[in-house]
């Protein structure tokens, strides 16, 4: 009997990129609020999602240093299971309710790609970095304190896709005032058989379900964000017209389920 | 209208990991014949495939330096589209016909992962290297000539998964005497919704279709191959009991279609 | 006028791998106490250092996640200046005083190689990982608390060079009971001119000077450590005969100077 | 007795990044002729070199896929010894004779950094790619033939430092009409001891000596080259004002010696 939640299925199930949930995550995050062109936001939304007219093109660009564990002490194998991620969220409306939608997302780890695709996150491979906050005091420590500066970047195939910097100003007592929309994605897997290459085998609008969500140590401050045009990427179409606040926070949750909002594939 | 054969679907289709076929490939290859434990071969085969009793556990371990191009001059963007691959094939029988089956495959490129999963190749990310043959004469050149030595290796997450060496002895005039079986794979995409995590959305036995296949400059010689046991991988269960011949060759083909042999999900 | 502390020297000095000190560092560290073969320790010591008879072959294997900054806000460019390191220290005696000596060290960043070579650290390029402690509570968070488990590893060229795991048991109130020896190194730069290839241009015994040293949040616990034999490395000659305690801590210091203990080059 | 040409010196000498010469190299190369601002060329030259007034700012940007071997069959360990390189050469005059000078050079391998620094090449770590020419016929093969297109790029820390493309037009029967200047470098190793940080331990003008130089299969054609401005690099100061011909060739040589032209360190 072959085992594994994802490929490859193998006799003992050790090689599978993803094992069965629960999947547990904890992270440090840098997030930058920005406003993109309203029509560019509309252009990336799948059927059933509409631009949130109250948002006027607002989005967030996130950088995350993740630690993952499943049921096998994966967090003690950081070479395989620790990873970094960057993604762009745009604000939208689904059946009248405010949501985020994720058109672009990058990680530096193949297990994260496999789990992400299963959810609908359209992950690609990239190098992602963010300034960390260390406890040993030093000009290099970047403590969680007024005036600390953090940088973050994502690059793929030798092209810089986004660069951000924030400077902390104040703690945010209630993170739900900032981060309060569920995230929706498009779960998609194509067919290669001739004649069916435009009829995906899987094409669904999904919603991320995050058990035991914890958002901690939120700080806000000033921010910079650049999304330059590079060959082979469309993401710059959502480049910021205006940049808002920058945030630095910790976030954790577990994944055991996925909500399917729509099935496009019929 | 969002565009792309694979995720991410975007307005201009530039960000998609894979664009619509045709997909054209050319490569240099090192391949090592070996025999694994017969029951270990049986254990990786999906339903419908049986051990080839005439093969007695024979397989090939391949290392490939690939160049890819689609319809947009991708070969001039080698940072994005050139890649290296290693895979293991075991010999099997499908409906009485001899085939190969691919239980393990590794690449260093996310576009190759996306195209591979669409075909059924269970690709993971790894670092792959092989000695190259250069035209400028030098002790470092490794010409295609009797006595030249080639090495190859694949590693993931800082673990060496396989290491091979071959020494060329003679040209092989007719490659079809060595490489003559079609390759079958398991195309697989899971569901994450609670209660359906053991019911994949896509689960098919497929066969790779290679248009305009060219196999050139085939040399054979002596070979070594090691597949050590490492944490987090099952591949060593197919470690060689005996190693046969080593081969160095060039191979090219195009992909425009995929044959579905069985639908397990139905 | 060309500028830079290290190569390359350029008109504006931006390209130099290293700029003039001060160099500020803060880190999270995992360190494992172990005992190697006494004669193997003796075999790596340069002239002037002797085995510490009171130590009986004791050493520490360190894994460090570093953040660097100089005088130009380098910490906000983490893609260039954040890095990971692993090194092995053996205990020795110099002129009757207890010291550490560093025979092997690995980093994933070229600026760290350049600064390290200037000090005498014989750095090579590798991939290094350690479990991190995140503030958002989760099974993936690895808090600084009794029972938390941390893993760490270093690999180069697809070979795993060392793997460690620790489990926290108790806080260590006074780190100076554990970490109290200065570190010595061999600063070395060869000549390539024919006839002088055995007469290095620079060959000195040096001592690392760490301004404003801070060691914080020290925890101790049980530990595992493996240093396997791999092709192309001698480090396994110092593989642990016995493993002692494992430590997890924060460390920061600044570098502005280097002490030269001996000049071997004459 | 500790062994190694470079650090680390170890009992068996296996860990050293560089072993004693001879060092043998063979490569495939893409080289683009260009003209930079004359004063920008002057600004990167060390004392003793002058702008070549007959060159008017001419330089070449090279991309090289290298295979290295020493005396221990290193070419069969491609994960450790195969590497890719990109460098910029500007034309200059030393004591009345035409030479090249290398102000910027990038490789993806630490052994290549160690050998390079010993010669005077100011190597930094980067990712380098070039389109390869494969023997198996395919739209992906890029044969050495009129009309074939090759791309090349170099990136470090997620920033694209240079991108080139060439299209082959004709074979070049006599490569010495194009490539005929020896290359000079600045061999440099700093001191870190306070008060001596501006007095390098090694500071020499050197000339690369290439035994058994072979240049083969030279093709010329049209070319594009971009050297964009990025944070943390000065190289764009030499960005092309005009681009000339592009070349694709094979090159091999061995290194056993180094010529010291000047000793700046006194």
Short mmCIF file of C-alpha atoms in Angstrom, two decimals, chain B residues 160 165, chain C residues 104 106 124 156-157 159 161 228-236, chain D residues 8 10 12-17 19 72 74 77 80-81:
data_model
loop_
_atom_site.label_atom_id
_atom_site.label_comp_id
_atom_site.label_asym_id
_atom_site.label_seq_id
_atom_site.Cartn_x
_atom_site.Cartn_y
_atom_site.Cartn_z
CA UNK B 160 23.14 12.99 -0.73
CA UNK B 165 30.40 7.29 -11.70
CA UNK C 104 36.44 23.99 10.50
CA UNK C 106 31.05 26.96 7.18
CA UNK C 124 33.88 27.45 3.32
CA UNK C 156 28.05 21.33 1.48
CA UNK C 157 27.99 20.22 -2.14
CA UNK C 159 26.86 16.07 1.53
CA UNK C 161 28.59 17.30 7.23
CA UNK C 228 29.77 11.50 9.22
CA UNK C 229 32.64 10.74 6.86
CA UNK C 230 32.05 12.17 3.38
CA UNK C 231 34.20 12.48 0.29
CA UNK C 232 36.33 15.58 0.16
CA UNK C 233 36.29 16.48 3.87
CA UNK C 234 38.52 15.67 6.84
CA UNK C 235 36.17 16.91 9.57
CA UNK C 236 34.90 13.44 10.54
CA UNK D 8 41.35 25.04 5.81
CA UNK D 10 43.85 19.78 7.73
CA UNK D 12 44.87 14.80 5.24
CA UNK D 13 44.39 17.95 3.16
CA UNK D 14 41.00 16.83 1.84
CA UNK D 15 39.07 19.80 3.21
CA UNK D 16 41.23 22.53 1.67
CA UNK D 17 39.28 24.62 -0.81
CA UNK D 19 45.00 21.93 -3.53
CA UNK D 72 42.59 13.79 -7.94
CA UNK D 74 37.99 16.22 -9.33
CA UNK D 77 32.79 15.24 -8.41
CA UNK D 80 31.98 20.24 -5.75
CA UNK D 81 34.13 21.28 -8.69
#
